Amino acid sequence: MNHIPKKYYIANWKTYQSISTIKRFIQASNQEADWHETIINSYIGIAASYEHLYYLHKKISKLAMHLGSQDCSAFLPGAYTGQVSIESLQDMNISFCLVGHSEVRAELGQSDMLISSKFKMLLAANISPIMCIGETLAQKNDGMALQVLYDQLEHILNFLQSYTGSTKIFIAYEPRYCIGTGIVPSSDDLQKVFCFLKSLVQQLPIAKNVMFLYGGSVSSKTVQQLHDIKEISGFLIGKASIDFQELKKIVQSDGRMV
Ligand code: PGA
């Protein structure tokens, strides 16, 4: 991730895909003569599940896309049953890795401390962490949204005070009530959140390497509203990213509005 593209589109495939649906996705992308033109100045990343990374890692660069993981182990290789180490992700040329996705926080009970350990280890391995944060609807309605986001970021902000590396860092704001619901926040709410997040990182030595993503019900329909928020450098796209044509439409609709 050395050059700075205009926009990042990160497909979070969760466990939606199988080898056969991935094959169809690849076939569809190979048939699109204008795909390479569509993504000029864009960074397209696929966050695949562990079992598909090895299959994808040799194919992905031909598709002009980059490969990422949806999570990683917070431990060095060793006696950690059921975990996937950052070293093995490096073997598959992973460019980025999600950490702290709300599904991982809620379903696997990962703490802010554990998530920040993964974040630091990824940076040490020159893999871009995509740190996911977001509040619940109840927290938003209680006026707690910014506090919740700050709490989720606190450990990494402390660490980044003295970090001077050049690996790109992503903060993905994904309100939990927007994931998989078809709802996106109002432009005013988004503006407020992203200005707040920017204010938190602007004093850091590596502030210019921090990119902000929005995630939660991004689709070719909602991207039109999201496009106007200038602080957003790109999108983390779940369900809508599993179909190649829909992903392409998102990139095209967003690009057309530049
Ligand atoms: P969604 O998921 O686009 O399906 O809402 C986004 C995410 O969870 O990263």
PDB file of C-alpha atoms and ligand atoms in Angstrom:
ATOM      1  CA  MET A   1       0.000   0.000   0.000  1.00  0.00           C
ATOM      2  CA  ASN A   2       2.572   2.561  -1.036  1.00  0.00           C
ATOM      3  CA  HIS A   3       0.816   4.880  -3.445  1.00  0.00           C
ATOM      4  CA  ILE A   4      -2.248   6.748  -2.261  1.00  0.00           C
ATOM      5  CA  PRO A   5      -5.278   5.811  -4.339  1.00  0.00           C
ATOM      6  CA  LYS A   6      -8.358   7.976  -4.416  1.00  0.00           C
ATOM      7  CA  LYS A   7     -10.602   5.466  -2.717  1.00  0.00           C
ATOM      8  CA  TYR A   8     -10.432   2.130  -0.886  1.00  0.00           C
ATOM      9  CA  TYR A   9     -13.079  -0.541  -1.319  1.00  0.00           C
ATOM     10  CA  ILE A  10     -12.611  -3.428   1.064  1.00  0.00           C
ATOM     11  CA  ALA A  11     -14.874  -6.432   0.542  1.00  0.00           C
ATOM     12  CA  ASN A  12     -15.597  -8.203   3.813  1.00  0.00           C
ATOM     13  CA  TRP A  13     -16.709 -11.613   2.603  1.00  0.00           C
ATOM     14  CA  LYS A  14     -17.361 -12.927   6.136  1.00  0.00           C
ATOM     15  CA  THR A  15     -18.388 -16.584   5.626  1.00  0.00           C
ATOM     16  CA  TYR A  16     -20.651 -15.875   2.663  1.00  0.00           C
ATOM     17  CA  GLN A  17     -18.386 -17.441   0.029  1.00  0.00           C
ATOM     18  CA  SER A  18     -17.444 -20.991  -0.940  1.00  0.00           C
ATOM     19  CA  ILE A  19     -14.776 -22.075  -3.404  1.00  0.00           C
ATOM     20  CA  SER A  20     -17.430 -22.386  -6.112  1.00  0.00           C
ATOM     21  CA  THR A  21     -18.887 -18.895  -5.527  1.00  0.00           C
ATOM     22  CA  ILE A  22     -15.355 -17.469  -5.432  1.00  0.00           C
ATOM     23  CA  LYS A  23     -14.659 -19.151  -8.775  1.00  0.00           C
ATOM     24  CA  ARG A  24     -17.777 -17.471 -10.176  1.00  0.00           C
ATOM     25  CA  PHE A  25     -16.634 -14.107  -8.773  1.00  0.00           C
ATOM     26  CA  ILE A  26     -13.220 -14.525 -10.442  1.00  0.00           C
ATOM     27  CA  GLN A  27     -14.791 -15.615 -13.720  1.00  0.00           C
ATOM     28  CA  ALA A  28     -17.107 -12.607 -13.718  1.00  0.00           C
ATOM     29  CA  SER A  29     -14.216 -10.226 -13.059  1.00  0.00           C
ATOM     30  CA  ASN A  30     -12.144 -11.802 -15.865  1.00  0.00           C
ATOM     31  CA  GLN A  31     -14.959 -11.187 -18.296  1.00  0.00           C
ATOM     32  CA  GLU A  32     -15.096  -7.470 -17.577  1.00  0.00           C
ATOM     33  CA  ALA A  33     -12.863  -5.733 -20.072  1.00  0.00           C
ATOM     34  CA  ASP A  34     -13.339  -2.365 -18.361  1.00  0.00           C
ATOM     35  CA  TRP A  35     -12.593  -3.550 -14.801  1.00  0.00           C
ATOM     36  CA  HIS A  36      -9.014  -2.279 -14.866  1.00  0.00           C
ATOM     37  CA  GLU A  37     -10.193   1.136 -16.076  1.00  0.00           C
ATOM     38  CA  THR A  38     -12.940   1.198 -13.466  1.00  0.00           C
ATOM     39  CA  ILE A  39     -10.492   0.786 -10.642  1.00  0.00           C
ATOM     40  CA  ILE A  40      -7.795   3.201 -11.741  1.00  0.00           C
ATOM     41  CA  ASN A  41      -6.860   5.135  -8.612  1.00  0.00           C
ATOM     42  CA  SER A  42      -8.829   2.735  -6.448  1.00  0.00           C
ATOM     43  CA  TYR A  43      -7.642   0.078  -4.058  1.00  0.00           C
ATOM     44  CA  ILE A  44      -9.813  -3.024  -4.067  1.00  0.00           C
ATOM     45  CA  GLY A  45      -9.252  -5.411  -1.184  1.00  0.00           C
ATOM     46  CA  ILE A  46     -10.833  -8.768  -0.470  1.00  0.00           C
ATOM     47  CA  ALA A  47     -11.014  -9.820   3.180  1.00  0.00           C
ATOM     48  CA  ALA A  48     -11.539 -13.551   2.732  1.00  0.00           C
ATOM     49  CA  SER A  49     -12.048 -16.183   5.397  1.00  0.00           C
ATOM     50  CA  TYR A  50      -8.976 -18.175   6.461  1.00  0.00           C
ATOM     51  CA  GLU A  51      -9.753 -21.285   4.445  1.00  0.00           C
ATOM     52  CA  HIS A  52      -9.945 -19.292   1.196  1.00  0.00           C
ATOM     53  CA  LEU A  53      -6.790 -17.210   1.593  1.00  0.00           C
ATOM     54  CA  TYR A  54      -4.433 -19.815   0.175  1.00  0.00           C
ATOM     55  CA  TYR A  55      -6.700 -20.388  -2.826  1.00  0.00           C
ATOM     56  CA  LEU A  56      -6.925 -16.652  -3.501  1.00  0.00           C
ATOM     57  CA  HIS A  57      -3.382 -15.529  -2.871  1.00  0.00           C
ATOM     58  CA  LYS A  58      -2.016 -16.621  -6.240  1.00  0.00           C
ATOM     59  CA  LYS A  59      -5.009 -15.350  -8.203  1.00  0.00           C
ATOM     60  CA  ILE A  60      -5.696 -11.999  -6.627  1.00  0.00           C
ATOM     61  CA  SER A  61      -2.982  -9.836  -8.195  1.00  0.00           C
ATOM     62  CA  LYS A  62      -4.141 -10.836 -11.692  1.00  0.00           C
ATOM     63  CA  LEU A  63      -7.528  -9.427 -10.715  1.00  0.00           C
ATOM     64  CA  ALA A  64      -5.880  -6.128  -9.684  1.00  0.00           C
ATOM     65  CA  MET A  65      -7.105  -6.693  -6.140  1.00  0.00           C
ATOM     66  CA  HIS A  66      -5.381  -7.131  -2.798  1.00  0.00           C
ATOM     67  CA  LEU A  67      -5.856  -9.837  -0.220  1.00  0.00           C
ATOM     68  CA  GLY A  68      -6.680  -9.426   3.434  1.00  0.00           C
ATOM     69  CA  SER A  69      -7.749 -11.504   6.402  1.00  0.00           C
ATOM     70  CA  GLN A  70     -10.791 -11.014   8.612  1.00  0.00           C
ATOM     71  CA  ASP A  71      -8.883 -11.613  11.836  1.00  0.00           C
ATOM     72  CA  CYS A  72      -5.602 -13.030  13.135  1.00  0.00           C
ATOM     73  CA  SER A  73      -4.095 -14.594  16.221  1.00  0.00           C
ATOM     74  CA  ALA A  74      -2.607 -12.321  18.875  1.00  0.00           C
ATOM     75  CA  PHE A  75       0.102 -14.929  19.521  1.00  0.00           C
ATOM     76  CA  LEU A  76       3.346 -15.879  17.862  1.00  0.00           C
ATOM     77  CA  PRO A  77       3.351 -19.324  16.197  1.00  0.00           C
ATOM     78  CA  GLY A  78       3.246 -22.043  18.826  1.00  0.00           C
ATOM     79  CA  ALA A  79       0.828 -23.987  20.981  1.00  0.00           C
ATOM     80  CA  TYR A  80      -2.335 -22.056  20.075  1.00  0.00           C
ATOM     81  CA  THR A  81      -4.940 -24.500  18.835  1.00  0.00           C
ATOM     82  CA  GLY A  82      -7.442 -23.126  16.355  1.00  0.00           C
ATOM     83  CA  GLN A  83      -5.596 -19.861  15.737  1.00  0.00           C
ATOM     84  CA  VAL A  84      -4.071 -18.449  12.562  1.00  0.00           C
ATOM     85  CA  SER A  85      -0.788 -16.666  13.142  1.00  0.00           C
ATOM     86  CA  ILE A  86       0.257 -13.436  11.485  1.00  0.00           C
ATOM     87  CA  GLU A  87       3.325 -15.306  10.169  1.00  0.00           C
ATOM     88  CA  SER A  88       1.139 -17.669   8.175  1.00  0.00           C
ATOM     89  CA  LEU A  89      -0.815 -14.694   6.836  1.00  0.00           C
ATOM     90  CA  GLN A  90       2.495 -13.212   5.699  1.00  0.00           C
ATOM     91  CA  ASP A  91       3.224 -16.439   3.798  1.00  0.00           C
ATOM     92  CA  MET A  92       0.142 -15.677   1.710  1.00  0.00           C
ATOM     93  CA  ASN A  93       1.137 -12.060   1.023  1.00  0.00           C
ATOM     94  CA  ILE A  94      -1.703 -10.608   2.995  1.00  0.00           C
ATOM     95  CA  SER A  95      -1.783  -6.814   2.657  1.00  0.00           C
ATOM     96  CA  PHE A  96      -4.298  -5.981   5.381  1.00  0.00           C
ATOM     97  CA  CYS A  97      -6.243  -7.548   8.222  1.00  0.00           C
ATOM     98  CA  LEU A  98      -9.472  -6.575   9.970  1.00  0.00           C
ATOM     99  CA  VAL A  99      -9.343  -6.368  13.737  1.00  0.00           C
ATOM    100  CA  GLY A 100     -12.181  -5.796  16.187  1.00  0.00           C
ATOM    101  CA  HIS A 101     -15.070  -6.298  13.794  1.00  0.00           C
ATOM    102  CA  SER A 102     -18.281  -5.992  15.812  1.00  0.00           C
ATOM    103  CA  GLU A 103     -19.227  -9.591  15.000  1.00  0.00           C
ATOM    104  CA  VAL A 104     -15.905 -10.734  16.464  1.00  0.00           C
ATOM    105  CA  ARG A 105     -16.336  -8.510  19.509  1.00  0.00           C
ATOM    106  CA  ALA A 106     -19.903  -9.707  20.102  1.00  0.00           C
ATOM    107  CA  GLU A 107     -19.657 -13.381  19.197  1.00  0.00           C
ATOM    108  CA  LEU A 108     -16.116 -14.209  20.289  1.00  0.00           C
ATOM    109  CA  GLY A 109     -15.941 -11.735  23.164  1.00  0.00           C
ATOM    110  CA  GLN A 110     -12.659 -10.162  22.021  1.00  0.00           C
ATOM    111  CA  SER A 111     -11.637  -7.323  24.325  1.00  0.00           C
ATOM    112  CA  ASP A 112     -10.213  -3.913  23.359  1.00  0.00           C
ATOM    113  CA  MET A 113      -6.916  -5.060  24.909  1.00  0.00           C
ATOM    114  CA  LEU A 114      -6.714  -8.219  22.775  1.00  0.00           C
ATOM    115  CA  ILE A 115      -7.732  -6.308  19.658  1.00  0.00           C
ATOM    116  CA  SER A 116      -5.053  -3.689  20.261  1.00  0.00           C
ATOM    117  CA  SER A 117      -2.407  -6.451  20.665  1.00  0.00           C
ATOM    118  CA  LYS A 118      -3.342  -7.769  17.229  1.00  0.00           C
ATOM    119  CA  PHE A 119      -3.232  -4.233  15.840  1.00  0.00           C
ATOM    120  CA  LYS A 120       0.330  -3.732  17.119  1.00  0.00           C
ATOM    121  CA  MET A 121       1.520  -7.138  15.907  1.00  0.00           C
ATOM    122  CA  LEU A 122       0.146  -6.475  12.435  1.00  0.00           C
ATOM    123  CA  LEU A 123       2.022  -3.189  12.246  1.00  0.00           C
ATOM    124  CA  ALA A 124       5.194  -4.962  13.350  1.00  0.00           C
ATOM    125  CA  ALA A 125       4.652  -7.359  10.417  1.00  0.00           C
ATOM    126  CA  ASN A 126       3.984  -4.472   7.971  1.00  0.00           C
ATOM    127  CA  ILE A 127       0.412  -5.599   7.425  1.00  0.00           C
ATOM    128  CA  SER A 128      -2.141  -2.780   7.419  1.00  0.00           C
ATOM    129  CA  PRO A 129      -4.599  -3.178  10.274  1.00  0.00           C
ATOM    130  CA  ILE A 130      -8.207  -2.190   9.633  1.00  0.00           C
ATOM    131  CA  MET A 131      -9.430  -1.327  13.093  1.00  0.00           C
ATOM    132  CA  CYS A 132     -13.224  -1.647  13.240  1.00  0.00           C
ATOM    133  CA  ILE A 133     -15.197   0.404  15.718  1.00  0.00           C
ATOM    134  CA  GLY A 134     -18.862   1.225  16.152  1.00  0.00           C
ATOM    135  CA  GLU A 135     -21.618   1.864  18.634  1.00  0.00           C
ATOM    136  CA  THR A 136     -24.951   0.083  19.133  1.00  0.00           C
ATOM    137  CA  LEU A 137     -28.248   1.845  18.513  1.00  0.00           C
ATOM    138  CA  ALA A 138     -28.900   2.022  22.258  1.00  0.00           C
ATOM    139  CA  GLN A 139     -25.518   3.691  22.812  1.00  0.00           C
ATOM    140  CA  LYS A 140     -26.245   6.168  20.028  1.00  0.00           C
ATOM    141  CA  ASN A 141     -29.682   6.955  21.460  1.00  0.00           C
ATOM    142  CA  ASP A 142     -28.104   7.516  24.873  1.00  0.00           C
ATOM    143  CA  GLY A 143     -25.745  10.101  23.372  1.00  0.00           C
ATOM    144  CA  MET A 144     -22.772   7.788  24.030  1.00  0.00           C
ATOM    145  CA  ALA A 145     -21.578   7.187  20.462  1.00  0.00           C
ATOM    146  CA  LEU A 146     -18.388   9.277  20.508  1.00  0.00           C
ATOM    147  CA  GLN A 147     -17.417   8.024  23.967  1.00  0.00           C
ATOM    148  CA  VAL A 148     -17.836   4.403  22.842  1.00  0.00           C
ATOM    149  CA  LEU A 149     -15.694   5.026  19.767  1.00  0.00           C
ATOM    150  CA  TYR A 150     -13.039   6.709  21.859  1.00  0.00           C
ATOM    151  CA  ASP A 151     -12.986   3.816  24.335  1.00  0.00           C
ATOM    152  CA  GLN A 152     -12.546   1.314  21.502  1.00  0.00           C
ATOM    153  CA  LEU A 153      -9.628   3.325  20.122  1.00  0.00           C
ATOM    154  CA  GLU A 154      -7.931   4.381  23.330  1.00  0.00           C
ATOM    155  CA  HIS A 155      -5.297   1.616  23.530  1.00  0.00           C
ATOM    156  CA  ILE A 156      -4.203   2.037  19.955  1.00  0.00           C
ATOM    157  CA  LEU A 157      -4.146   5.837  20.151  1.00  0.00           C
ATOM    158  CA  ASN A 158      -1.780   5.562  23.107  1.00  0.00           C
ATOM    159  CA  PHE A 159       0.422   3.163  21.191  1.00  0.00           C
ATOM    160  CA  LEU A 160       0.408   5.307  18.046  1.00  0.00           C
ATOM    161  CA  GLN A 161       1.744   8.344  19.947  1.00  0.00           C
ATOM    162  CA  SER A 162       5.187   6.812  19.582  1.00  0.00           C
ATOM    163  CA  TYR A 163       4.761   4.800  16.363  1.00  0.00           C
ATOM    164  CA  THR A 164       6.741   6.135  13.418  1.00  0.00           C
ATOM    165  CA  GLY A 165       6.464   3.292  10.878  1.00  0.00           C
ATOM    166  CA  SER A 166       5.082   3.839   7.404  1.00  0.00           C
ATOM    167  CA  THR A 167       2.470   1.072   7.192  1.00  0.00           C
ATOM    168  CA  LYS A 168      -0.944   2.416   6.325  1.00  0.00           C
ATOM    169  CA  ILE A 169      -3.554   2.215   9.085  1.00  0.00           C
ATOM    170  CA  PHE A 170      -7.312   2.118   8.629  1.00  0.00           C
ATOM    171  CA  ILE A 171     -10.035   3.035  11.060  1.00  0.00           C
ATOM    172  CA  ALA A 172     -13.356   1.618   9.899  1.00  0.00           C
ATOM    173  CA  TYR A 173     -16.425   3.151  11.480  1.00  0.00           C
ATOM    174  CA  GLU A 174     -19.219   0.594  11.374  1.00  0.00           C
ATOM    175  CA  PRO A 175     -22.253   1.464  13.520  1.00  0.00           C
ATOM    176  CA  ARG A 176     -23.603  -1.891  14.654  1.00  0.00           C
ATOM    177  CA  TYR A 177     -27.192  -1.045  13.850  1.00  0.00           C
ATOM    178  CA  CYS A 178     -26.185  -0.419  10.226  1.00  0.00           C
ATOM    179  CA  ILE A 179     -24.495  -3.775   9.614  1.00  0.00           C
ATOM    180  CA  GLY A 180     -26.686  -5.943   7.423  1.00  0.00           C
ATOM    181  CA  THR A 181     -29.799  -3.822   8.017  1.00  0.00           C
ATOM    182  CA  GLY A 182     -29.966  -1.632   4.905  1.00  0.00           C
ATOM    183  CA  ILE A 183     -29.707   1.444   7.164  1.00  0.00           C
ATOM    184  CA  VAL A 184     -26.943   4.023   6.876  1.00  0.00           C
ATOM    185  CA  PRO A 185     -26.504   6.950   9.284  1.00  0.00           C
ATOM    186  CA  SER A 186     -27.571  10.435   8.275  1.00  0.00           C
ATOM    187  CA  SER A 187     -24.943  12.592   6.576  1.00  0.00           C
ATOM    188  CA  ASP A 188     -24.917  14.882   9.647  1.00  0.00           C
ATOM    189  CA  ASP A 189     -24.207  11.963  11.986  1.00  0.00           C
ATOM    190  CA  LEU A 190     -21.443  10.686   9.716  1.00  0.00           C
ATOM    191  CA  GLN A 191     -19.887  14.113   9.433  1.00  0.00           C
ATOM    192  CA  LYS A 192     -19.865  14.449  13.216  1.00  0.00           C
ATOM    193  CA  VAL A 193     -18.266  11.030  13.749  1.00  0.00           C
ATOM    194  CA  PHE A 194     -15.582  11.327  11.077  1.00  0.00           C
ATOM    195  CA  CYS A 195     -14.595  14.855  12.179  1.00  0.00           C
ATOM    196  CA  PHE A 196     -14.271  13.485  15.713  1.00  0.00           C
ATOM    197  CA  LEU A 197     -12.143  10.526  14.551  1.00  0.00           C
ATOM    198  CA  LYS A 198      -9.919  12.839  12.505  1.00  0.00           C
ATOM    199  CA  SER A 199      -9.433  15.105  15.496  1.00  0.00           C
ATOM    200  CA  LEU A 200      -8.229  12.103  17.521  1.00  0.00           C
ATOM    201  CA  VAL A 201      -5.507  11.167  15.061  1.00  0.00           C
ATOM    202  CA  GLN A 202      -4.388  14.539  13.756  1.00  0.00           C
ATOM    203  CA  GLN A 203      -1.700  14.988  16.402  1.00  0.00           C
ATOM    204  CA  LEU A 204      -0.160  11.563  15.816  1.00  0.00           C
ATOM    205  CA  PRO A 205       3.227  11.400  14.064  1.00  0.00           C
ATOM    206  CA  ILE A 206       1.723   9.139  11.386  1.00  0.00           C
ATOM    207  CA  ALA A 207      -1.592  11.002  10.991  1.00  0.00           C
ATOM    208  CA  LYS A 208      -1.218  11.195   7.206  1.00  0.00           C
ATOM    209  CA  ASN A 209      -1.040   7.396   7.003  1.00  0.00           C
ATOM    210  CA  VAL A 210      -4.365   6.919   8.745  1.00  0.00           C
ATOM    211  CA  MET A 211      -7.345   6.380   6.443  1.00  0.00           C
ATOM    212  CA  PHE A 212     -10.990   6.372   7.455  1.00  0.00           C
ATOM    213  CA  LEU A 213     -13.482   3.877   6.112  1.00  0.00           C
ATOM    214  CA  TYR A 214     -17.208   3.624   6.536  1.00  0.00           C
ATOM    215  CA  GLY A 215     -18.926   0.225   6.773  1.00  0.00           C
ATOM    216  CA  GLY A 216     -22.521  -0.906   7.295  1.00  0.00           C
ATOM    217  CA  SER A 217     -25.024  -1.540   4.465  1.00  0.00           C
ATOM    218  CA  VAL A 218     -22.814  -0.030   1.757  1.00  0.00           C
ATOM    219  CA  SER A 219     -24.368  -0.867  -1.622  1.00  0.00           C
ATOM    220  CA  SER A 220     -24.678   0.668  -5.068  1.00  0.00           C
ATOM    221  CA  LYS A 221     -27.755   2.478  -3.708  1.00  0.00           C
ATOM    222  CA  THR A 222     -26.422   3.805  -0.404  1.00  0.00           C
ATOM    223  CA  VAL A 223     -22.998   4.773  -1.765  1.00  0.00           C
ATOM    224  CA  GLN A 224     -24.569   7.855  -3.340  1.00  0.00           C
ATOM    225  CA  GLN A 225     -25.388   9.343   0.052  1.00  0.00           C
ATOM    226  CA  LEU A 226     -22.060   8.263   1.543  1.00  0.00           C
ATOM    227  CA  HIS A 227     -20.048   9.736  -1.287  1.00  0.00           C
ATOM    228  CA  ASP A 228     -20.556  13.294  -0.039  1.00  0.00           C
ATOM    229  CA  ILE A 229     -18.683  12.769   3.236  1.00  0.00           C
ATOM    230  CA  LYS A 230     -15.242  13.985   2.250  1.00  0.00           C
ATOM    231  CA  GLU A 231     -13.512  12.577   5.341  1.00  0.00           C
ATOM    232  CA  ILE A 232     -14.306   9.030   4.186  1.00  0.00           C
ATOM    233  CA  SER A 233     -11.424   7.463   2.231  1.00  0.00           C
ATOM    234  CA  GLY A 234     -13.343   4.342   1.347  1.00  0.00           C
ATOM    235  CA  PHE A 235     -15.746   1.615   2.354  1.00  0.00           C
ATOM    236  CA  LEU A 236     -15.833  -1.714   4.124  1.00  0.00           C
ATOM    237  CA  ILE A 237     -18.495  -3.635   2.244  1.00  0.00           C
ATOM    238  CA  GLY A 238     -20.101  -6.848   3.506  1.00  0.00           C
ATOM    239  CA  LYS A 239     -23.029  -8.549   1.779  1.00  0.00           C
ATOM    240  CA  ALA A 240     -22.978  -6.311  -1.300  1.00  0.00           C
ATOM    241  CA  SER A 241     -19.365  -7.247  -2.062  1.00  0.00           C
ATOM    242  CA  ILE A 242     -19.885 -10.944  -2.650  1.00  0.00           C
ATOM    243  CA  ASP A 243     -21.402 -10.382  -6.065  1.00  0.00           C
ATOM    244  CA  PHE A 244     -18.812  -9.068  -8.506  1.00  0.00           C
ATOM    245  CA  GLN A 245     -21.314  -7.002 -10.516  1.00  0.00           C
ATOM    246  CA  GLU A 246     -22.621  -5.262  -7.400  1.00  0.00           C
ATOM    247  CA  LEU A 247     -19.092  -4.527  -6.189  1.00  0.00           C
ATOM    248  CA  LYS A 248     -18.260  -3.070  -9.586  1.00  0.00           C
ATOM    249  CA  LYS A 249     -21.419  -0.958  -9.496  1.00  0.00           C
ATOM    250  CA  ILE A 250     -20.430   0.435  -6.094  1.00  0.00           C
ATOM    251  CA  VAL A 251     -16.988   1.432  -7.373  1.00  0.00           C
ATOM    252  CA  GLN A 252     -18.463   2.905 -10.548  1.00  0.00           C
ATOM    253  CA  SER A 253     -21.304   4.811  -8.861  1.00  0.00           C
ATOM    254  CA  ASP A 254     -18.892   6.271  -6.329  1.00  0.00           C
ATOM    255  CA  GLY A 255     -16.306   7.152  -9.006  1.00  0.00           C
ATOM    256  CA  ARG A 256     -18.838   8.810 -11.266  1.00  0.00           C
ATOM    257  CA  MET A 257     -19.687  11.294  -8.554  1.00  0.00           C
ATOM    258  CA  VAL A 258     -16.085  12.503  -8.011  1.00  0.00           C
TER     259      VAL A 258
HETATM  260  P1  PGA B   1     -22.746  -5.149   5.489  1.00  0.00           P
HETATM  261  O1  PGA B   1     -21.517  -5.531   6.445  1.00  0.00           O
HETATM  262  O2  PGA B   1     -22.165  -4.334   4.348  1.00  0.00           O
HETATM  263  O3  PGA B   1     -23.306  -6.458   5.052  1.00  0.00           O
HETATM  264  O4  PGA B   1     -23.687  -4.325   6.293  1.00  0.00           O
HETATM  265  C1  PGA B   1     -20.444  -4.659   6.660  1.00  0.00           C
HETATM  266  C2  PGA B   1     -19.467  -5.252   7.634  1.00  0.00           C
HETATM  267  O5  PGA B   1     -19.890  -5.954   8.565  1.00  0.00           O
HETATM  268  O6  PGA B   1     -18.236  -5.069   7.502  1.00  0.00           O
END
